[in-house]
CSV table of C-alpha atoms in Angstrom, one decimal:
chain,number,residue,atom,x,y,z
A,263,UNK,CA,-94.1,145.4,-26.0
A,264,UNK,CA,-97.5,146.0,-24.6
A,265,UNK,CA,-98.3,149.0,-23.3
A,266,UNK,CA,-100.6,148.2,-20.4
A,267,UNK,CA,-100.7,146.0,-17.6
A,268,UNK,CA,-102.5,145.3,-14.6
A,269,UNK,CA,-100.1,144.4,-11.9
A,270,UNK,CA,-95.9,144.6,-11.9
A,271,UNK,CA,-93.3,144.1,-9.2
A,272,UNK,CA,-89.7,145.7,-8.8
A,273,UNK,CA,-87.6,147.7,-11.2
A,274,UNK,CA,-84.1,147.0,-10.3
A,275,UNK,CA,-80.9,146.6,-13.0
A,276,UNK,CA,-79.6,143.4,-11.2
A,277,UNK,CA,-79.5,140.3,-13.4
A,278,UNK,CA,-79.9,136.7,-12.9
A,279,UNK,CA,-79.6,133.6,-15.6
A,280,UNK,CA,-81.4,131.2,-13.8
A,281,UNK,CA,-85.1,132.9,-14.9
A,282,UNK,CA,-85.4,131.4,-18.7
A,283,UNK,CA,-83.1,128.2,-19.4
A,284,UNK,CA,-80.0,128.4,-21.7
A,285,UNK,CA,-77.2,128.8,-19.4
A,286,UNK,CA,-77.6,125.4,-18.7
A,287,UNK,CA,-79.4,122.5,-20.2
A,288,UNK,CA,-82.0,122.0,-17.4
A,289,UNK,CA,-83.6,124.6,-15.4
A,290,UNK,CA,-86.0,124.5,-12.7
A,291,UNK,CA,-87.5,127.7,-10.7
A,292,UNK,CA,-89.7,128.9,-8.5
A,293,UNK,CA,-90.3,132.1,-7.0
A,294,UNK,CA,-93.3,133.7,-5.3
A,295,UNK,CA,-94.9,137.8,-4.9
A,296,UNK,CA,-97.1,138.4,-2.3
A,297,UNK,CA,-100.3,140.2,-2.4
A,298,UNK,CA,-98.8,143.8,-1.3
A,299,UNK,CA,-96.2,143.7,-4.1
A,300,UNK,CA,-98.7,143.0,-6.8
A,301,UNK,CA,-101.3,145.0,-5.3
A,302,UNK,CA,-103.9,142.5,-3.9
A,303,UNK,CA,-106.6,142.7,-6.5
A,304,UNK,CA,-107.8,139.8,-8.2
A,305,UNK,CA,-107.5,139.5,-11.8
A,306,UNK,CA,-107.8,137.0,-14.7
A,307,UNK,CA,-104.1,136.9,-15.8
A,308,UNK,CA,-103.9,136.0,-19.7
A,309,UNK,CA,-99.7,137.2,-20.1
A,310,UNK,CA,-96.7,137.7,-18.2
A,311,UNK,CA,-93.9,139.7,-18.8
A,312,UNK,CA,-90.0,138.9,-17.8
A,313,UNK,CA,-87.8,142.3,-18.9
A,314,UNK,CA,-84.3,140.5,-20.6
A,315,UNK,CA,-81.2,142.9,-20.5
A,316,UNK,CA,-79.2,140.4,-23.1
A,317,UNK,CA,-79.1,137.2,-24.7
A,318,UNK,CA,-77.3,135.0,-26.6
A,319,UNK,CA,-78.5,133.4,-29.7
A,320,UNK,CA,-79.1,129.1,-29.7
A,321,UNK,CA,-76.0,128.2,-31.3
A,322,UNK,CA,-76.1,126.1,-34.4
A,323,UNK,CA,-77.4,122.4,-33.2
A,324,UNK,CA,-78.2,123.6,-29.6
A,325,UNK,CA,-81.6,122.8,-28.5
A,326,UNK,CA,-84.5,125.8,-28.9
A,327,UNK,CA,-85.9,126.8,-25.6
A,328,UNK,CA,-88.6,125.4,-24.1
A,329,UNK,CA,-90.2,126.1,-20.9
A,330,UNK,CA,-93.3,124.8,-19.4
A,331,UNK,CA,-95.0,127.8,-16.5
A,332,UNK,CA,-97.3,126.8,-13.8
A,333,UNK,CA,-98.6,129.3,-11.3
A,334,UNK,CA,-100.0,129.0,-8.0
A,335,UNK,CA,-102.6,130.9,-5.6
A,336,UNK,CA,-101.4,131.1,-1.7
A,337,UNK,CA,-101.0,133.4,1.4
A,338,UNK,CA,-96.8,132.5,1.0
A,339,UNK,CA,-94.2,134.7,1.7
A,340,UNK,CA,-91.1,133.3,1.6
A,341,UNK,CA,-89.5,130.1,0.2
A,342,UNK,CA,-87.0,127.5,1.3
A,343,UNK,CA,-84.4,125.2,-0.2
A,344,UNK,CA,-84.3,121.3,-0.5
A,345,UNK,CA,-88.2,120.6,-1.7
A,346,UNK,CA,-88.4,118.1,-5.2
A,347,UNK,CA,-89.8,119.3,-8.1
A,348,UNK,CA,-92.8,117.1,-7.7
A,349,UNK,CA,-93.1,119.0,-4.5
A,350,UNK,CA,-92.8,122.5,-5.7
A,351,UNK,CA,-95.8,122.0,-8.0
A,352,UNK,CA,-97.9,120.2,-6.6
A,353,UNK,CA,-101.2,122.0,-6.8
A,354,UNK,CA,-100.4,124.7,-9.3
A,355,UNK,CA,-102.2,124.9,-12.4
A,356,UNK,CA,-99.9,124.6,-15.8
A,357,UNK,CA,-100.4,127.8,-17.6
A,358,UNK,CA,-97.9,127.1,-20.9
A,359,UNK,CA,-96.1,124.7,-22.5
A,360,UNK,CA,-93.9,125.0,-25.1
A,361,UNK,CA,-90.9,126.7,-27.1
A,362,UNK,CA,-90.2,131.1,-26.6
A,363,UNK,CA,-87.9,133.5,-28.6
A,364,UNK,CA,-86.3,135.7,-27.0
A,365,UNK,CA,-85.6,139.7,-27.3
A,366,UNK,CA,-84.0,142.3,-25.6
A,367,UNK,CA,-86.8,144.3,-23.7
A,368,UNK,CA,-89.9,142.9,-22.0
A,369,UNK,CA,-90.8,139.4,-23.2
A,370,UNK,CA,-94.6,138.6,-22.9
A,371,UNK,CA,-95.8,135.5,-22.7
A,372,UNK,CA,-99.3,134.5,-23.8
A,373,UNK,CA,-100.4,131.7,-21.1
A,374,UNK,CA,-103.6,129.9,-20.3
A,375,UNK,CA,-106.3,132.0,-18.3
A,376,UNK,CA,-105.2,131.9,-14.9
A,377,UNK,CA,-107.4,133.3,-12.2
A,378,UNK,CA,-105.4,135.1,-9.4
A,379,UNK,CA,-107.3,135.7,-5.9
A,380,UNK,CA,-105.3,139.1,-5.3
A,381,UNK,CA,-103.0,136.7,-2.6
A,382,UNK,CA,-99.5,135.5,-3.0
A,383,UNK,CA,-98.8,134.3,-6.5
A,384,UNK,CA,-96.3,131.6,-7.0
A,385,UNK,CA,-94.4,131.1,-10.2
A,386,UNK,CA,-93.0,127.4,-11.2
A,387,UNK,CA,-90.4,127.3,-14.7
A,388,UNK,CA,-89.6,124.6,-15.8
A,389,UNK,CA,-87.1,125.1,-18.8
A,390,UNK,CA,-84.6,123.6,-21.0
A,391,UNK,CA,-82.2,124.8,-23.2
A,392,UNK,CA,-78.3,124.8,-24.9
A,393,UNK,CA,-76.8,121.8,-24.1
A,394,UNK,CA,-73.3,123.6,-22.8
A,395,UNK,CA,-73.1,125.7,-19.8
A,396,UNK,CA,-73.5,129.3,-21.0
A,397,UNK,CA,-74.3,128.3,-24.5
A,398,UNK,CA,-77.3,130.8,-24.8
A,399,UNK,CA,-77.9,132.6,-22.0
A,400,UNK,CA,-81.1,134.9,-21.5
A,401,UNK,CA,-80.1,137.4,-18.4
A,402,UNK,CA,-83.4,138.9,-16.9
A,403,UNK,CA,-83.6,141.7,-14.8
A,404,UNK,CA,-84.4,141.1,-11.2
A,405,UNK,CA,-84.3,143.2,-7.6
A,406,UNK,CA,-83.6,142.6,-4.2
A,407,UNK,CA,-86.0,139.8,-2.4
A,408,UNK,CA,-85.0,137.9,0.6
A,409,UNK,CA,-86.0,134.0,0.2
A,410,UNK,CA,-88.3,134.8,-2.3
A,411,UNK,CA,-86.8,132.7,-5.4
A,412,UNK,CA,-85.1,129.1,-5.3
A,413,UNK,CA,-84.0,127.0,-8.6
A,414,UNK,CA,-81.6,124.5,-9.6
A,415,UNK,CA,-79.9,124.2,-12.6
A,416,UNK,CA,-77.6,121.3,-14.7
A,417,UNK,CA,-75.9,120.0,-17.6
A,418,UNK,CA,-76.6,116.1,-16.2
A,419,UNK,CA,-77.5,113.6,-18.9
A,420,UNK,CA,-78.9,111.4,-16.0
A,421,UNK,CA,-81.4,114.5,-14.7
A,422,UNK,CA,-84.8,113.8,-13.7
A,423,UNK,CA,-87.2,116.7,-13.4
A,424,UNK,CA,-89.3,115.8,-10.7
A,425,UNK,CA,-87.3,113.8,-8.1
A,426,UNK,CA,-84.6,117.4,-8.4
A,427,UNK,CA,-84.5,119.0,-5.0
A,428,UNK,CA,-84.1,123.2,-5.6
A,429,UNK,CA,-80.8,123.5,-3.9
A,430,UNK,CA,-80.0,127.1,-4.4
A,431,UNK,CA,-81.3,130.3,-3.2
A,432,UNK,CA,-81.0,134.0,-4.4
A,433,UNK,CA,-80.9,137.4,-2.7
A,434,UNK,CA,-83.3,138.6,-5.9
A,435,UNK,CA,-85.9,137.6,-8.2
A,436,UNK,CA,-87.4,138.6,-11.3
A,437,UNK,CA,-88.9,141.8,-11.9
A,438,UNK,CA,-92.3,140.8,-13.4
A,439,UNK,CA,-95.4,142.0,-15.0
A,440,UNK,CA,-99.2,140.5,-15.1
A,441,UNK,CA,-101.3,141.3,-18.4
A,442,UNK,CA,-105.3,140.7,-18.6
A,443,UNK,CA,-107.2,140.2,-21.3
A,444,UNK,CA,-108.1,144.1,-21.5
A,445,UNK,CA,-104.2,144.9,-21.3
A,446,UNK,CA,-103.2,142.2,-24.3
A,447,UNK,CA,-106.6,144.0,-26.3
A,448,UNK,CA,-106.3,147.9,-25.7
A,449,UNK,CA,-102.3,147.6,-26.4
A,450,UNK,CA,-100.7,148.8,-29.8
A,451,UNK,CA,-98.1,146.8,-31.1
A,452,UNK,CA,-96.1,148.4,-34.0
A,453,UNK,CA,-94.0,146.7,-36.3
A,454,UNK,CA,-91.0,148.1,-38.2
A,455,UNK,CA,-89.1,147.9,-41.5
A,456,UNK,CA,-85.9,148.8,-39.3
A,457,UNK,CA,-87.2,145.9,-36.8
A,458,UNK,CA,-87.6,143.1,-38.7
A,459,UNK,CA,-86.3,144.7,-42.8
A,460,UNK,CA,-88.0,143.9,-46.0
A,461,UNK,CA,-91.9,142.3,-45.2
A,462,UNK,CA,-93.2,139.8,-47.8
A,463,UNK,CA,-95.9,138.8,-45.9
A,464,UNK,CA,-98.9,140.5,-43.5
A,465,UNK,CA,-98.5,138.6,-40.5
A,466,UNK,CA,-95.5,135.5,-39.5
A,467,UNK,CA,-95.8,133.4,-36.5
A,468,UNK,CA,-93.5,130.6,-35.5
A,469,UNK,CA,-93.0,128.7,-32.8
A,470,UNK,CA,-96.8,129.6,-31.4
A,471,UNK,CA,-99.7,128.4,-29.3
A,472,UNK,CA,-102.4,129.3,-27.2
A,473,UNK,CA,-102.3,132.9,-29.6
A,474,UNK,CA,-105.3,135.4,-29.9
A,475,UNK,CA,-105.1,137.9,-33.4
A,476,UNK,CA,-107.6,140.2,-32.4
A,477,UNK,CA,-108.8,143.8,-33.8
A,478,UNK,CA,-106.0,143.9,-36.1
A,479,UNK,CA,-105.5,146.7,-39.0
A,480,UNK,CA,-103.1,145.1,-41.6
A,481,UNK,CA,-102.1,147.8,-43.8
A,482,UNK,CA,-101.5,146.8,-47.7
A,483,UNK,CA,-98.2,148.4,-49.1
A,484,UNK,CA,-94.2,147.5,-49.5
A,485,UNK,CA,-92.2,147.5,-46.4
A,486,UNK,CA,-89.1,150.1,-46.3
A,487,UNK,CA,-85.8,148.5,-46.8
A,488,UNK,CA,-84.3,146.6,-44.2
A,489,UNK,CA,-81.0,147.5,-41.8
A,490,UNK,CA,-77.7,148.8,-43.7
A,491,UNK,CA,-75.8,145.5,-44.2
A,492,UNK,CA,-72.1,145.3,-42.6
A,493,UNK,CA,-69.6,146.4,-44.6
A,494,UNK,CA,-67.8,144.5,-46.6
A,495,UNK,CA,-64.0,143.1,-46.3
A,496,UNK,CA,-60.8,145.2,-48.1
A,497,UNK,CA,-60.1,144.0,-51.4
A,498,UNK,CA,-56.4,143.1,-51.9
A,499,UNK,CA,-53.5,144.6,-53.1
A,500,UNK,CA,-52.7,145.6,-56.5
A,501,UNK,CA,-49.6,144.0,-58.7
A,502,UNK,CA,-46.9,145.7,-59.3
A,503,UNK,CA,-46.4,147.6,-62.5
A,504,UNK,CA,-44.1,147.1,-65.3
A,505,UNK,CA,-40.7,147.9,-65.6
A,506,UNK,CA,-40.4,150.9,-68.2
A,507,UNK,CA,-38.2,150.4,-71.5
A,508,UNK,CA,-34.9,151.2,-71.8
A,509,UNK,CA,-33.2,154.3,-72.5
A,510,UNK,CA,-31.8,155.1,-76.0
C-alpha cells in the first residue's frame, strides 16, 4: 500500500458488501463525506483507497469485476433513498472505468485527475460482478454514518443501470482515503518473494489503465523462492507380508 495520503475518513472494523460488487451481480452506490471529515482543503485527487478485510476469489466462469467511479463536488450532507441512477450521477465527472483485483489491506485505485474544491465529495460505484449472490464477495471496512451511503444491489437478468432507484440505506459507509499525485510519487512500494514467489520478470501488469510507472529502481537479480507448498496427501497402506514356511 502507499504510504501517504492527503485526506482519509473513519477507522472503524464494521463491514459492508455493498462497496465493490461480487456479492451480487449488479451493484450501484453512492455515498458522500463532507468537507469537515476530509478536512476541507482542496486537492487534485489522482487515487482512492477502500481498506478490504476479506474476499473471495471469482470462481471459475464468474465474471471479473468491473466497476466504473464517478465523483462529485457539492455542499451535501446527507443522502436519501428512491433517486434513479441516472439521477444520482448526473453532474459527476467519471473518474475510472474498468476491471480491479482485489487484496486484503488497502486497495488503491488509480483514477482520472479529479479536482476536489475542499467541499462535500460524493462518490458514485457502479460495479458488476459473480453472477450468484455471494459468489465473490469483497467486505470493506466502513464506520458509523447516519444517511450518508445508499445502494442497490441484484442478481436480475432484466436490470437496467440507469432507470434503478437506490432503495436501501446504511447506518455506515466506507472508510476511505484520497491520494495526490505527490502521495502516489513520494510512496515506496516493496515487492516480495514471500508476496508474490519466484519472479521471472521485472515488472507484470494485468488488467490496467490509466497507470503511471514513475521513478522506479528495478533491481537485476533472482527472486527468493516462493511460499512452502501445502503438504502433500498420506500415501496408502502397505500389503500384507508373506506367510512364513512351514515348520520341520
Amino acid at each position: 500500500a502507499y504510504s501517504t495520503y492527503s485526506a482519509s475518513w473513519g477507522s472503524g472494523s464494521n463491514t459492508l458488501s455493498c462497496v465493490i460488487p461480487g456479492y451480487y451481480e449488479h451493484l450501484l452506490n453512492h455515498f458522500v463525506y463532507t468537507s469537515s471529515e476530509l478536512g476541507g482543503e482542496a486537492m487534485s485527487i489522482r487515487a482512492i483507497g477502500f481498506n478490504v478485510s476479506s474476499f473471495s476469489d471469482v470462481p471459475s466462469g464468474g465474471a471479473t469485476r468491473n466497476v466504473t467511479i464517478y465523483l462529485k463536488n457539492s455542499n451535501v450532507t446527507s443522502l436519501s433513498t428512491g433517486n434513479t441512477w441516472s439521477t444520482t450521477i448526473s453532474g459527476a465527472t467519471q473518474v475510472y472505468s474498468g476491471t480491479i483485483n482485489i487484496i486484503n489491506g488497502w486497495n488503491v485505485i488509480p483514477i482520472s485527475q479529479f479536482n476536489y474544491t475542499g467541499g462535500s465529495l460524493q462518490v458514485m460505484i457502479l460495479g458488476t460482478g459473480c453472477t450468484t449472490s455471494g459468489g465473490c464477495s469483497v467486505s470493506v471496512y466502513c464506520s458509523s454514518a447516519t444517511s450518508q451511503f445508499v445502494y442497490d444491489q441484484t442478481d436480475s437478468d432484466s436490470y437496467t443501470a440507469s432507470t434503478t432507484s437506490l432503495s436501501s440505506i446504511s447506518s455506515y459507509k466506507p472508510n476511505i482515503r484520497l491520494y495526490t499525485a505527490s502521495d502516489l510519487n513520494n510512496s515506496t512500494t516493496i515487492v516480495t518473494a514471500s508476496d508474490y514467489g519466484i519472479s521471472t520478470y521485472a515488472v507484470h501488469l494485468s488488467n490496467c489503465n490509466n497507470y503511471d510507472i514513475i521513478r522506479c529502481n528495478l533491481q537485476s537479480g533472482n527472486a527468493s523462492a516462493g511460499r512452502t507448498g501445502a503438504s502433500g496427501t498420506g500415501g496408502s497402506s502397505g500389503s500384507y507380508g508373506t506367510a512364513g514356511n512351514s515348520g520341520g
